Tab-separated table of C-alpha atoms in Angstrom:
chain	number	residue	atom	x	y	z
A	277	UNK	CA	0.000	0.000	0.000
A	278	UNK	CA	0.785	3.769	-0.190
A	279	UNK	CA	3.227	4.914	2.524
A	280	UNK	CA	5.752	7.561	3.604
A	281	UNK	CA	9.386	7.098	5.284
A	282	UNK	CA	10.885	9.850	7.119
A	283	UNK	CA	14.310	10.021	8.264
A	284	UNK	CA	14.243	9.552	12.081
A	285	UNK	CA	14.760	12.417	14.762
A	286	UNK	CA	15.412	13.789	16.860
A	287	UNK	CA	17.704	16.518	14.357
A	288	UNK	CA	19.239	19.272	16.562
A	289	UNK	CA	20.828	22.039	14.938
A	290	UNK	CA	22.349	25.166	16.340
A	291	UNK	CA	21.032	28.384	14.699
A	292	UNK	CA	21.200	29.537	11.137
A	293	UNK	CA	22.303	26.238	10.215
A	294	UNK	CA	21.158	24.131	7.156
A	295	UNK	CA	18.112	22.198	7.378
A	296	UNK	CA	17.452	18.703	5.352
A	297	UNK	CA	15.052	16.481	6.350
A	298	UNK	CA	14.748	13.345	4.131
A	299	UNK	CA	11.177	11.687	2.851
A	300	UNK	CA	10.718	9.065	0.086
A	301	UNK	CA	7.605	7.590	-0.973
A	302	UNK	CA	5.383	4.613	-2.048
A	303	UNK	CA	2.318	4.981	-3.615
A	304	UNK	CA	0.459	4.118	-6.996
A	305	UNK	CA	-0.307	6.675	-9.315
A	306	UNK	CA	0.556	10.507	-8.988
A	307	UNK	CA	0.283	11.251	-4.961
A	308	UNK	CA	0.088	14.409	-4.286
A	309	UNK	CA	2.904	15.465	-1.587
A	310	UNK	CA	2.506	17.667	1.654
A	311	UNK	CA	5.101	18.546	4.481
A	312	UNK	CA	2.963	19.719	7.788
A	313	UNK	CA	4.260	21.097	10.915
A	314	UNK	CA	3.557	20.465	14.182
A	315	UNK	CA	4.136	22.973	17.719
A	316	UNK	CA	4.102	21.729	21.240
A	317	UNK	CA	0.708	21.322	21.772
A	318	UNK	CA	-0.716	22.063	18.908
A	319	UNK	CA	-2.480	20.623	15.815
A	320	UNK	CA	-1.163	20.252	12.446
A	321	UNK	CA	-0.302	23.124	10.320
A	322	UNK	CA	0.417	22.799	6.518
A	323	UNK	CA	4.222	24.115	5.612
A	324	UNK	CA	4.043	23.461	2.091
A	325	UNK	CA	2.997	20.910	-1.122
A	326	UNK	CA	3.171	19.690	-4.723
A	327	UNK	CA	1.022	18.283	-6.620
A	328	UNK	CA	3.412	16.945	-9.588
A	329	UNK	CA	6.574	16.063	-10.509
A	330	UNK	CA	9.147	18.659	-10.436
A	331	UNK	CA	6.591	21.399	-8.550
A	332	UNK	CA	8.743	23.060	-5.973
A	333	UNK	CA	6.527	23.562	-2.698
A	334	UNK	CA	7.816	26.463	-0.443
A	335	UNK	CA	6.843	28.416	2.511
A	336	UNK	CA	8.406	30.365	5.297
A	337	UNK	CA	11.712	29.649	4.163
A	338	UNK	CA	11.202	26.103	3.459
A	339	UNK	CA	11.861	24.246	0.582
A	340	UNK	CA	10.716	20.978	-1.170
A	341	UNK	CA	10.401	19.653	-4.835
A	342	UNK	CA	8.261	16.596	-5.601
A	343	UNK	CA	11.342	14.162	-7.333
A	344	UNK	CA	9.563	11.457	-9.395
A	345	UNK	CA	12.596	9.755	-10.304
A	346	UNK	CA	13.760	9.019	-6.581
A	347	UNK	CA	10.282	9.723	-5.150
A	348	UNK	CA	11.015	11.714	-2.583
A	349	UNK	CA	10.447	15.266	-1.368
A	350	UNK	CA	12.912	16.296	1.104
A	351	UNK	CA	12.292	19.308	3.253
A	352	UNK	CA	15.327	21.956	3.392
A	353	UNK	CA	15.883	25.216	4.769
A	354	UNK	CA	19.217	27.523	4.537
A	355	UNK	CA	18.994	28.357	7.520
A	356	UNK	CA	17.132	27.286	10.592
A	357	UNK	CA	15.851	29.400	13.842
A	358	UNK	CA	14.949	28.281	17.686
A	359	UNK	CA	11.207	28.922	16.497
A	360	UNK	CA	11.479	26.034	13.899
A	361	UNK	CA	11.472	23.466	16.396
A	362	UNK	CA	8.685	21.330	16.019
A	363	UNK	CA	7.901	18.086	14.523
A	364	UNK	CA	7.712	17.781	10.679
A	365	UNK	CA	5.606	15.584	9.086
A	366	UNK	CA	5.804	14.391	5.345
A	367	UNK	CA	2.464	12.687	3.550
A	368	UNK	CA	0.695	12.023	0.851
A	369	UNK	CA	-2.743	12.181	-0.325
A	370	UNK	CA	-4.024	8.955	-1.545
A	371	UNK	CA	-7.438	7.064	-1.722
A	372	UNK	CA	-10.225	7.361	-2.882
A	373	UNK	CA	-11.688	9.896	0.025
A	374	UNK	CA	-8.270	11.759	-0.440
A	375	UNK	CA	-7.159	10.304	2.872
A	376	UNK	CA	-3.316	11.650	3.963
A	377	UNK	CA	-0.694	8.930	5.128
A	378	UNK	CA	1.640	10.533	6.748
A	379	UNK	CA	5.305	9.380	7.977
A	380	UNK	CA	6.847	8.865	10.980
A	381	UNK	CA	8.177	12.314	11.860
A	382	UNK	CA	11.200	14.193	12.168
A	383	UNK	CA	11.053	16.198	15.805
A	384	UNK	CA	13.709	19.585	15.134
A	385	UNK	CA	15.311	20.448	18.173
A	386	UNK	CA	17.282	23.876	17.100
A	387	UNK	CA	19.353	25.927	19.748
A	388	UNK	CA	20.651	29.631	20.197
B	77	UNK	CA	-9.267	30.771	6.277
B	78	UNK	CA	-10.942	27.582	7.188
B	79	UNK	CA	-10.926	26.820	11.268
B	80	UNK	CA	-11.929	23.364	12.698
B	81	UNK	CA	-12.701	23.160	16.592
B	82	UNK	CA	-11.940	20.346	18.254
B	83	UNK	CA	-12.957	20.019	21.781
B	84	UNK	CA	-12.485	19.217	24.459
B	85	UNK	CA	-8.572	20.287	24.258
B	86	UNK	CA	-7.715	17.117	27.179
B	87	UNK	CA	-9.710	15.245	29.360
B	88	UNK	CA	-9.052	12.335	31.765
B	89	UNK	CA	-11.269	9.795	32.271
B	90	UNK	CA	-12.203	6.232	34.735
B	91	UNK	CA	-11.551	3.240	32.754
B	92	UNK	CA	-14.582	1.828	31.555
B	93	UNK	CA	-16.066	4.903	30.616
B	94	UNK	CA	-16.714	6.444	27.339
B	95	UNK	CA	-15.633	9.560	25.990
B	96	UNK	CA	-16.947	12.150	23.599
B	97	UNK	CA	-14.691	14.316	20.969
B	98	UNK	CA	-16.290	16.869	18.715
B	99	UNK	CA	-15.032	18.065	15.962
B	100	UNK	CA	-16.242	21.178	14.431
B	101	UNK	CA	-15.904	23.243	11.073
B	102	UNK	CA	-16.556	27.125	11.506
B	103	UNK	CA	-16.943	28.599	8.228
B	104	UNK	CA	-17.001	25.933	5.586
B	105	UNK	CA	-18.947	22.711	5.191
B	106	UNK	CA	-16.817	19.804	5.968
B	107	UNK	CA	-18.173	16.883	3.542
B	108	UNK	CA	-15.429	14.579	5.136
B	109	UNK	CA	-13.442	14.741	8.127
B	110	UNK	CA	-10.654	12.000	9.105
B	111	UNK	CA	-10.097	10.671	12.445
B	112	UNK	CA	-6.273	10.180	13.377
B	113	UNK	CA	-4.804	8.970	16.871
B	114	UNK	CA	-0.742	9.594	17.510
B	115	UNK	CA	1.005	8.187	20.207
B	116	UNK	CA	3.657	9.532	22.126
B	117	UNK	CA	6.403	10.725	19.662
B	118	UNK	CA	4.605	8.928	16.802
B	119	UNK	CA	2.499	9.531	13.914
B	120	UNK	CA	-0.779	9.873	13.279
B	121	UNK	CA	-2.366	7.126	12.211
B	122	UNK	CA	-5.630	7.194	10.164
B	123	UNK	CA	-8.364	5.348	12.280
B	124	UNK	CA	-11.297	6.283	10.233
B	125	UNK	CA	-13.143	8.506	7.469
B	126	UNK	CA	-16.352	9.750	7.645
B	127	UNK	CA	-18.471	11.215	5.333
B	128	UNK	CA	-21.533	13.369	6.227
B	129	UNK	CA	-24.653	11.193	6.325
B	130	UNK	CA	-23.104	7.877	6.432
B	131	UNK	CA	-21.173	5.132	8.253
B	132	UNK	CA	-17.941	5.607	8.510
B	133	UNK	CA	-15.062	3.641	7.001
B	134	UNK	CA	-12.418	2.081	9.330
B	135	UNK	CA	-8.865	1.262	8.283
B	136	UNK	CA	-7.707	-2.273	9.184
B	137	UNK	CA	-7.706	-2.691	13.079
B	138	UNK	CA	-9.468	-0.270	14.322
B	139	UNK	CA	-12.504	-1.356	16.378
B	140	UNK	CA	-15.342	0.050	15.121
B	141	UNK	CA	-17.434	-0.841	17.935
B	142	UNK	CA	-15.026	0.893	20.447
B	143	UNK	CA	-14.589	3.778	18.844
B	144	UNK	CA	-18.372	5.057	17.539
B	145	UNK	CA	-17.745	8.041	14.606
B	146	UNK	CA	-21.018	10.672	13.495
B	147	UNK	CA	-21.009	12.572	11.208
B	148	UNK	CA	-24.339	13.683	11.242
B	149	UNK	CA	-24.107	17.216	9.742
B	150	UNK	CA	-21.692	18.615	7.320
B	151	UNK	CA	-19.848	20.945	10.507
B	152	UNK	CA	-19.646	18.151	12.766
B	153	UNK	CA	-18.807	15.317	13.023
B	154	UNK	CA	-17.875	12.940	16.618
B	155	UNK	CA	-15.468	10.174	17.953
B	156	UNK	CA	-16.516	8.814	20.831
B	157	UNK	CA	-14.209	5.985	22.949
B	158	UNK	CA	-16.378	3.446	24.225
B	159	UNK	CA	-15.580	1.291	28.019
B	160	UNK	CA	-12.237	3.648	27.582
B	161	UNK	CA	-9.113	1.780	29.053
B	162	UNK	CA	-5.451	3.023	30.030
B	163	UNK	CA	-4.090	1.848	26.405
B	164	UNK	CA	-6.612	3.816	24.780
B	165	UNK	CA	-4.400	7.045	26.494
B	166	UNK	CA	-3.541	8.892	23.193
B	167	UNK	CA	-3.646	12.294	21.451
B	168	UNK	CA	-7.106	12.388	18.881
B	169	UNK	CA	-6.964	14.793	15.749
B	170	UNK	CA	-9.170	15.436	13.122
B	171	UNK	CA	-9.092	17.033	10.062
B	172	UNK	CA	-11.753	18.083	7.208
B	173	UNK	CA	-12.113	18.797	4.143
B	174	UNK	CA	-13.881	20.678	2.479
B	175	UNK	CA	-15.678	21.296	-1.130
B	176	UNK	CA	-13.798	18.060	-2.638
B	177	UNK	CA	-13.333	20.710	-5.917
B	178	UNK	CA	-10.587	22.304	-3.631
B	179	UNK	CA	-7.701	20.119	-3.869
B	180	UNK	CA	-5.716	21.491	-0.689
B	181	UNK	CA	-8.548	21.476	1.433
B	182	UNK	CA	-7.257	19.646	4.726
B	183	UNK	CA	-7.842	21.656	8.006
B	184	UNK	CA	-6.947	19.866	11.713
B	185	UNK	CA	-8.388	20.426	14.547
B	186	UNK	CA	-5.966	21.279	17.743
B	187	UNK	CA	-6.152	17.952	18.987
B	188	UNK	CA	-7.661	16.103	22.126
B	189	UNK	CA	-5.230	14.594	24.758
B	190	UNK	CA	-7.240	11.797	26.423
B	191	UNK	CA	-6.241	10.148	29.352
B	192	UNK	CA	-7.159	7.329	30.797
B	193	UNK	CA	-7.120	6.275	34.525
């Protein structure tokens, strides 16, 4: 079935650092791709998407392009602050009720 | 933009006894909201979808039974955890969606921290 593989966490990065965090795909057809954040406490916000191949999703400073080839759509950012930290979620919309799978998550820890 | 309410935010509860989470949509018409669960520094895992006005459709091992989804108007719909027990202890989210002709459409509620004791 469909599914979505995050690297694992936790990633802790000082300040202004580069940000990747890796997600590759499985799914039949032409998923559309998603990256969602998530605060302490909080719900799920939407960071960014793509909807086909080569599309370049991108919000906030973040970065991610929908790779057919390699299926993937790694999230990246030049350069990270302390109010980044949060958990990042990659999915996929799939099914026929455009249900999302999402993967694992990636918690960012980043420090001053 | 589009706001879902999901309440209550927490609650804590005797084992054995059942549980209500609703799930609202403020200012759009949800014609199908998903019910996720995540554990402790886990994903969210898709329990269930429900579409307004009928049953709801369960991915493989959830218990229907034990945990009762409505969706009985187009802003809300309900998960409700039946004889709760300890292991049932997770975070609840939903999410909606709105006129399927919008293709980005997913909106999540907050989240409800149950607890079981």
């Amino acid at each position: 079935g469909d599914s979505v593989t995050q690297m694992e966490g936790p990633v802790t990065l000082s300040e202004e650092a580069f940000l990747t965090i890796n997600c590759t795909y499985t799914a039949t057809g032409y998923p559309s791709l998603f990256w969602y954040v998530q605060y302490p406490g909080e719900g799920l916000q939407l960071l960014l998407k793509a909807t086909k191949a080569d599309d370049k999703g991108s919000n906030k400073g973040f970065e991610a392009t929908y790779r057919k080839e390699t299926t993937s759509f790694h999230l990246e950012k030049g350069s990270v602050q302390v109010s980044d930290s949060a958990v990042y979620f990659c999915a996929l919309r799939a099914g026929g009720y455009n249900k999302l799978i999402f993967g694992a998550g990636t918690r960012l820890a980043v420090h001053p | 933009g589009a706001v879902v309410s999901q309440h209550p935010s927490w609650v804590i509860c005797k084992s054995g006894t059942s549980v209500k989470i609703e799930c609202r949509s403020l200012d759009f018409q949800a014609t199908t909201m998903f019910w996720y669960r995540q554990f402790p520094k886990q994903s969210l895992m898709l329990m269930a979808t429900s579409n307004e006005g009928s049953k709801a459709t369960y991915e493989q091992g959830v218990e229907k039974d034990k945990f009762l989804i409505n969706h009985a108007s187009l802003t809300l719909s309900t998960l409700t955890v039946t004889s709760a027990h300890p292991e049932d202890s997770s975070f609840y989210i939903c999410s909606a969606r709105d006129n399927p002709t919008r293709n980005y459409g997913y909106t999540f509620g907050s989240g409800t921290r149950l607890t079981v004791v």
